[in-house]
Amino acid sequence: MTTDPVEPLRIGVLGAARIAGRGIAVPARDTGSRLVALAARDPARAEAFARAHGVERVLPTYADVLADPDVEVIYNPLPNALHGPWNLAAVAAGKHVLSEKPFASNAEEAAEVRDAARAAGVTVMEGFHHLYHPVVHRLLDLVDAGDLGDVVHVEATIAMLSPDDEDPRWSLGLAGGALMDLGCYGLHALRSLAPWTGGEPVPDAARAGERAGAPGVDEWLDVDLHFPSGATAAVRCSMVHPDRDFSLRIVGTRGEATAPAFVEPNRDDRVLVRTPAGERTEHLGTRTTYTYQLEALIRALRHGSPVPTGPDDAVATMTLIDRCYRLAGLPPRPRAAFEPHRTGA
């Protein structure tokens, strides 16, 4: 029995950020998708990216990519503050969107993107790529099967070495900060456990350290939470850590499971399980999370499959992020004044 081949996705890319290489270029190659068009602020960088990754054409502006009739999906890897505006612009152009996380600066803007996507009938996926990998699937399966018993505590640590001083992640105006860049993964992982913990996690207390010379921008942020079931949780994120730590630990009444690199299983694909039956290490494969993510988008657009990290999910995550910032005494990230979907830029 044979099946008809799936039409390749036709993707337009906004910018030539470093994340675009592993976030869309490699997955496009792996899935047979087409990188149709690209625009970037630096034309030379755009041309170099296009040559390196087989992009079919370089266009003068982001708006030209949105207007290209051959482009059906927009990949948005721009700085955080430009996620919302350009996601809205892409939706207004009738394009589907794969946006790097978080897909807006705050919950209010996220809701605007959600409502616009719903009205336009287009698919918008937020790039919480870890959720699509077998490592995270395995953690959730262990919880669902009862292997760990009832969940009593969850810990997520997402930490990295400090970016350069000029990095946009240190800019409040570009919606930067450790929680936006890193901690959002931990919060999303906690939210994924809601079916087994009585509902969504609720933040109780948060603490943060501000970046010198960048008021409002968190170098690190810690948040303590609880679930309706009574289980507790903690998320620790830092952009000034001495090493790289992207771990998730789930503790239950009968055992525990840890993924040492749940966001980066290509680096470490282990799931460490400890139950009354003993301790074991499972390897779930180092294939990139981003390829699994793009495959999920292909299934959604070609076969109508659901998108777990769609706009409703994104609004819930952004609402939690905003609450954590307020608890830590910092403001939610401001939205950019630039609105290309209204100016036609």
Short mmCIF file of C-alpha atoms in Angstrom, two decimals:
data_model
loop_
_atom_site.label_atom_id
_atom_site.label_comp_id
_atom_site.label_asym_id
_atom_site.label_seq_id
_atom_site.Cartn_x
_atom_site.Cartn_y
_atom_site.Cartn_z
CA MET A 1 0.00 0.00 0.00
CA THR A 2 1.37 3.41 -0.97
CA THR A 3 0.43 6.87 0.22
CA ASP A 4 0.56 10.12 -1.67
CA PRO A 5 3.64 12.20 -0.86
CA VAL A 6 3.09 15.17 1.44
CA GLU A 7 3.55 18.54 -0.23
CA PRO A 8 6.61 20.23 1.26
CA LEU A 9 6.00 23.20 3.52
CA ARG A 10 6.95 26.50 1.92
CA ILE A 11 8.66 28.56 4.59
CA GLY A 12 9.64 32.22 4.78
CA VAL A 13 12.23 33.25 7.36
CA LEU A 14 12.40 36.61 9.16
CA GLY A 15 16.02 37.38 9.95
CA ALA A 16 19.21 35.36 9.94
CA ALA A 17 19.63 34.91 13.69
CA ARG A 18 21.85 32.09 14.94
CA ILE A 19 18.83 30.19 16.19
CA ALA A 20 17.44 30.06 12.64
CA GLY A 21 20.11 27.56 11.61
CA ARG A 22 19.13 24.88 14.10
CA GLY A 23 15.58 26.15 14.59
CA ILE A 24 14.40 25.93 10.97
CA ALA A 25 17.20 25.29 8.45
CA VAL A 26 18.21 21.86 9.76
CA PRO A 27 14.59 20.74 10.35
CA ALA A 28 13.61 21.93 6.86
CA ARG A 29 16.38 19.81 5.39
CA ASP A 30 15.42 16.82 7.53
CA THR A 31 11.74 17.02 6.57
CA GLY A 32 12.11 17.99 2.91
CA SER A 33 10.53 21.40 3.49
CA ARG A 34 11.39 24.38 1.28
CA LEU A 35 13.02 27.55 2.59
CA VAL A 36 11.42 29.80 0.00
CA ALA A 37 12.40 33.29 1.10
CA LEU A 38 14.48 35.15 3.66
CA ALA A 39 15.01 38.76 4.65
CA ALA A 40 17.40 40.20 7.25
CA ARG A 41 18.54 43.63 8.39
CA ASP A 42 22.04 42.81 7.13
CA PRO A 43 21.83 41.87 3.42
CA ALA A 44 25.26 40.26 3.45
CA ARG A 45 24.30 38.07 6.38
CA ALA A 46 21.06 37.16 4.62
CA GLU A 47 22.93 36.12 1.48
CA ALA A 48 25.41 34.04 3.50
CA PHE A 49 22.60 32.28 5.38
CA ALA A 50 20.78 31.59 2.12
CA ARG A 51 23.87 30.07 0.52
CA ALA A 52 24.61 27.94 3.57
CA HIS A 53 21.08 26.59 3.96
CA GLY A 54 19.60 26.49 0.48
CA VAL A 55 17.13 29.38 0.80
CA GLU A 56 15.63 29.94 -2.63
CA ARG A 57 15.64 33.74 -2.61
CA VAL A 58 16.63 36.70 -0.46
CA LEU A 59 14.15 39.56 -0.34
CA PRO A 60 14.70 43.20 0.73
CA THR A 61 12.40 43.34 3.78
CA TYR A 62 10.42 41.20 6.21
CA ALA A 63 7.25 42.65 4.68
CA ASP A 64 8.34 41.30 1.30
CA VAL A 65 8.63 37.82 2.80
CA LEU A 66 5.10 38.13 4.19
CA ALA A 67 3.80 39.30 0.82
CA ASP A 68 5.46 36.49 -1.15
CA PRO A 69 2.60 34.37 -2.56
CA ASP A 70 4.75 31.23 -2.52
CA VAL A 71 5.32 31.45 1.25
CA GLU A 72 2.73 29.66 3.39
CA VAL A 73 4.49 29.55 6.77
CA ILE A 74 6.47 32.30 8.48
CA TYR A 75 9.29 31.35 10.86
CA ASN A 76 9.92 34.18 13.33
CA PRO A 77 13.24 34.01 15.23
CA LEU A 78 13.49 37.77 15.85
CA PRO A 79 14.20 39.27 19.31
CA ASN A 80 11.39 38.69 21.81
CA ALA A 81 9.77 42.11 21.46
CA LEU A 82 9.39 41.56 17.71
CA HIS A 83 7.64 38.21 18.06
CA GLY A 84 4.21 39.68 18.72
CA PRO A 85 4.27 42.45 16.09
CA TRP A 86 5.57 40.26 13.28
CA ASN A 87 3.39 37.32 14.27
CA LEU A 88 0.41 39.66 13.99
CA ALA A 89 1.69 40.93 10.65
CA ALA A 90 2.09 37.38 9.35
CA VAL A 91 -1.42 36.45 10.48
CA ALA A 92 -2.77 39.59 8.79
CA ALA A 93 -1.05 38.43 5.60
CA GLY A 94 -2.86 35.09 5.86
CA LYS A 95 0.26 33.09 6.73
CA HIS A 96 0.69 30.31 9.24
CA VAL A 97 3.35 31.03 11.88
CA LEU A 98 6.08 29.13 13.70
CA SER A 99 7.36 31.59 16.28
CA GLU A 100 10.26 31.27 18.63
CA LYS A 101 9.18 31.45 22.25
CA PRO A 102 7.73 33.36 23.92
CA PHE A 103 5.54 34.41 21.00
CA ALA A 104 4.68 37.81 22.50
CA SER A 105 6.09 40.26 25.05
CA ASN A 106 3.28 39.81 27.58
CA ALA A 107 -0.08 38.13 28.08
CA GLU A 108 -2.09 41.01 26.63
CA GLU A 109 -0.15 40.89 23.36
CA ALA A 110 -0.28 37.09 23.31
CA ALA A 111 -4.08 37.27 23.53
CA GLU A 112 -4.12 39.69 20.61
CA VAL A 113 -2.11 37.24 18.50
CA ARG A 114 -4.41 34.39 19.54
CA ASP A 115 -7.55 36.34 18.65
CA ALA A 116 -6.13 37.45 15.31
CA ALA A 117 -5.09 33.90 14.39
CA ARG A 118 -8.51 32.57 15.32
CA ALA A 119 -10.25 35.21 13.22
CA ALA A 120 -7.96 34.60 10.24
CA GLY A 121 -8.22 30.81 10.46
CA VAL A 122 -4.45 30.30 10.40
CA THR A 123 -2.26 28.03 12.52
CA VAL A 124 0.20 29.60 14.95
CA MET A 125 2.72 27.42 16.78
CA GLU A 126 4.91 28.64 19.63
CA GLY A 127 8.37 27.07 19.59
CA PHE A 128 8.46 25.13 22.84
CA HIS A 129 10.29 22.45 20.91
CA HIS A 130 11.15 20.31 23.93
CA LEU A 131 7.52 19.19 24.19
CA TYR A 132 7.80 17.31 20.88
CA HIS A 133 10.82 15.18 21.76
CA PRO A 134 10.67 11.58 23.08
CA VAL A 135 12.55 12.63 26.24
CA VAL A 136 9.64 14.78 27.42
CA HIS A 137 7.11 12.28 26.07
CA ARG A 138 8.78 9.62 28.23
CA LEU A 139 8.65 11.76 31.37
CA LEU A 140 4.94 12.37 30.87
CA ASP A 141 4.35 8.68 30.09
CA LEU A 142 6.02 7.70 33.37
CA VAL A 143 3.71 10.05 35.25
CA ASP A 144 0.64 8.92 33.32
CA ALA A 145 1.37 5.22 33.86
CA GLY A 146 1.71 5.76 37.60
CA ASP A 147 5.28 4.47 37.67
CA LEU A 148 6.28 7.37 39.93
CA GLY A 149 3.09 7.39 41.98
CA ASP A 150 1.40 10.74 42.59
CA VAL A 151 3.45 13.80 41.71
CA VAL A 152 4.61 15.60 44.86
CA HIS A 153 7.37 17.92 43.62
CA VAL A 154 8.85 19.16 40.34
CA GLU A 155 12.12 21.04 39.82
CA ALA A 156 13.30 22.72 36.64
CA THR A 157 16.67 24.42 36.28
CA ILE A 158 17.43 26.30 33.09
CA ALA A 159 20.75 28.09 33.31
CA MET A 160 23.56 29.14 31.02
CA LEU A 161 26.72 31.19 30.78
CA SER A 162 26.31 34.93 30.40
CA PRO A 163 25.65 36.33 26.91
CA ASP A 164 27.68 39.31 25.71
CA ASP A 165 26.76 42.71 27.15
CA GLU A 166 25.33 43.78 23.78
CA ASP A 167 23.03 40.78 23.51
CA PRO A 168 19.35 41.75 23.00
CA ARG A 169 18.40 39.43 25.85
CA TRP A 170 19.72 42.12 28.22
CA SER A 171 17.28 44.74 26.84
CA LEU A 172 13.97 45.47 28.55
CA GLY A 173 12.78 47.20 25.38
CA LEU A 174 13.41 43.98 23.45
CA ALA A 175 11.55 41.96 26.11
CA GLY A 176 14.70 40.38 27.46
CA GLY A 177 15.51 38.67 30.73
CA ALA A 178 16.31 35.22 32.08
CA LEU A 179 12.67 34.27 32.62
CA MET A 180 11.73 35.20 29.05
CA ASP A 181 14.69 33.42 27.48
CA LEU A 182 15.12 30.42 29.77
CA GLY A 183 12.65 30.18 32.63
CA CYS A 184 9.73 29.99 30.23
CA TYR A 185 10.85 26.43 29.40
CA GLY A 186 10.56 25.42 33.04
CA LEU A 187 7.17 27.06 33.45
CA HIS A 188 5.91 25.35 30.31
CA ALA A 189 7.20 21.98 31.54
CA LEU A 190 5.27 22.48 34.78
CA ARG A 191 2.14 23.40 32.85
CA SER A 192 2.48 20.17 30.85
CA LEU A 193 1.90 18.25 34.09
CA ALA A 194 -1.49 19.85 34.74
CA PRO A 195 -3.50 16.71 33.79
CA TRP A 196 -1.87 14.83 36.69
CA THR A 197 -1.61 17.62 39.27
CA GLY A 198 -5.18 18.88 39.43
CA GLY A 199 -4.61 21.80 37.08
CA GLU A 200 -2.26 24.65 36.26
CA PRO A 201 0.67 25.60 38.53
CA VAL A 202 0.19 28.67 40.72
CA PRO A 203 3.18 30.87 41.62
CA ASP A 204 3.59 31.60 45.33
CA ALA A 205 6.83 33.60 45.54
CA ALA A 206 9.56 34.80 43.22
CA ARG A 207 12.96 36.42 43.56
CA ALA A 208 15.14 38.00 40.90
CA GLY A 209 18.47 39.70 40.36
CA GLU A 210 18.52 42.71 38.05
CA ARG A 211 21.21 43.26 35.46
CA ALA A 212 23.54 46.15 36.35
CA GLY A 213 22.72 49.06 34.06
CA ALA A 214 19.53 47.39 32.77
CA PRO A 215 16.71 48.12 35.23
CA GLY A 216 13.88 45.63 35.04
CA VAL A 217 15.94 42.95 33.26
CA ASP A 218 16.44 39.78 35.28
CA GLU A 219 19.85 38.09 35.25
CA TRP A 220 18.29 35.28 37.25
CA LEU A 221 14.85 34.54 38.60
CA ASP A 222 13.62 31.83 40.98
CA VAL A 223 9.95 31.02 41.47
CA ASP A 224 8.20 28.68 43.89
CA LEU A 225 4.85 27.26 42.85
CA HIS A 226 2.15 24.79 43.84
CA PHE A 227 -0.39 22.71 41.96
CA PRO A 228 -4.06 22.30 42.94
CA SER A 229 -3.24 18.71 43.97
CA GLY A 230 -0.91 20.07 46.67
CA ALA A 231 2.29 19.18 44.79
CA THR A 232 5.01 21.81 44.93
CA ALA A 233 7.37 23.04 42.25
CA ALA A 234 10.37 25.28 41.69
CA VAL A 235 11.80 26.89 38.58
CA ARG A 236 15.32 28.33 38.68
CA CYS A 237 16.63 30.23 35.68
CA SER A 238 19.84 32.17 35.18
CA MET A 239 21.78 33.82 32.37
CA VAL A 240 24.83 34.28 34.61
CA HIS A 241 25.43 30.67 35.63
CA PRO A 242 28.90 29.07 35.75
CA ASP A 243 27.79 26.24 33.45
CA ARG A 244 24.87 24.96 31.37
CA ASP A 245 22.01 23.18 33.17
CA PHE A 246 18.70 22.39 31.47
CA SER A 247 17.34 19.75 33.83
CA LEU A 248 13.86 18.64 34.85
CA ARG A 249 13.15 16.40 37.87
CA ILE A 250 9.76 14.93 38.74
CA VAL A 251 9.35 13.40 42.20
CA GLY A 252 6.43 11.13 43.02
CA THR A 253 5.23 9.06 45.96
CA ARG A 254 6.80 5.93 44.45
CA GLY A 255 9.86 7.21 42.63
CA GLU A 256 11.37 9.97 40.54
CA ALA A 257 12.56 10.69 37.02
CA THR A 258 15.10 13.23 35.81
CA ALA A 259 15.99 14.48 32.35
CA PRO A 260 19.41 16.17 32.68
CA ALA A 261 18.89 18.15 29.45
CA PHE A 262 15.18 18.16 28.66
CA VAL A 263 15.48 21.23 26.43
CA GLU A 264 18.61 19.91 24.69
CA PRO A 265 18.27 16.13 24.34
CA ASN A 266 20.57 16.32 21.32
CA ARG A 267 23.27 17.01 23.92
CA ASP A 268 22.10 14.48 26.51
CA ASP A 269 19.16 12.18 25.78
CA ARG A 270 19.03 10.40 29.14
CA VAL A 271 16.02 9.88 31.37
CA LEU A 272 17.09 8.66 34.80
CA VAL A 273 14.40 6.66 36.59
CA ARG A 274 14.40 5.55 40.22
CA THR A 275 11.53 3.42 41.58
CA PRO A 276 11.18 0.61 44.15
CA ALA A 277 12.11 -1.74 41.31
CA GLY A 278 15.56 -0.12 41.07
CA GLU A 279 17.40 2.53 39.09
CA ARG A 280 17.79 2.64 35.33
CA THR A 281 18.92 4.96 32.56
CA GLU A 282 16.92 5.24 29.38
CA HIS A 283 18.21 6.83 26.17
CA LEU A 284 15.58 8.44 23.98
CA GLY A 285 17.65 9.60 21.00
CA THR A 286 19.62 12.70 20.09
CA ARG A 287 17.60 13.68 17.02
CA THR A 288 16.94 17.40 17.30
CA THR A 289 13.84 18.68 19.07
CA TYR A 290 13.37 21.22 16.29
CA THR A 291 12.90 18.50 13.68
CA TYR A 292 10.22 16.82 15.78
CA GLN A 293 8.59 20.23 16.15
CA LEU A 294 8.53 20.94 12.42
CA GLU A 295 7.12 17.46 11.79
CA ALA A 296 4.28 18.31 14.17
CA LEU A 297 3.59 21.50 12.22
CA ILE A 298 3.58 19.54 8.97
CA ARG A 299 1.02 17.13 10.44
CA ALA A 300 -1.10 20.06 11.56
CA LEU A 301 -1.08 21.82 8.20
CA ARG A 302 -1.27 18.75 5.96
CA HIS A 303 -3.46 16.45 8.06
CA GLY A 304 -5.28 18.69 10.53
CA SER A 305 -3.55 17.32 13.62
CA PRO A 306 -3.78 19.43 16.81
CA VAL A 307 -0.96 21.80 17.81
CA PRO A 308 -0.12 21.36 21.52
CA THR A 309 1.78 24.66 21.64
CA GLY A 310 -0.85 26.74 19.89
CA PRO A 311 -2.12 30.23 20.79
CA ASP A 312 -4.29 29.23 23.77
CA ASP A 313 -1.31 27.46 25.31
CA ALA A 314 0.88 30.49 24.60
CA VAL A 315 -1.51 32.88 26.34
CA ALA A 316 -1.56 30.64 29.42
CA THR A 317 2.24 30.54 29.52
CA MET A 318 2.58 34.30 29.06
CA THR A 319 0.03 34.89 31.81
CA LEU A 320 2.14 32.78 34.15
CA ILE A 321 5.33 34.60 33.10
CA ASP A 322 3.73 37.99 33.82
CA ARG A 323 2.60 36.80 37.27
CA CYS A 324 6.09 35.60 38.10
CA TYR A 325 7.62 38.93 37.11
CA ARG A 326 5.18 40.83 39.30
CA LEU A 327 5.86 38.52 42.26
CA ALA A 328 9.58 39.16 41.82
CA GLY A 329 9.01 42.93 41.86
CA LEU A 330 9.76 43.38 38.15
CA PRO A 331 7.44 44.60 35.41
CA PRO A 332 6.04 42.32 32.70
CA ARG A 333 7.88 42.96 29.46
CA PRO A 334 6.61 46.00 27.52
CA ARG A 335 5.31 45.45 24.03
CA ALA A 336 7.16 47.10 21.17
CA ALA A 337 5.74 50.36 19.87
CA PHE A 338 6.45 49.14 16.34
CA GLU A 339 3.35 47.58 14.77
CA PRO A 340 4.10 46.40 11.21
CA HIS A 341 0.64 44.85 10.85
CA ARG A 342 -0.81 48.36 11.14
CA THR A 343 1.89 50.46 9.49
CA GLY A 344 2.48 48.24 6.48
CA ALA A 345 6.24 48.32 7.14
#
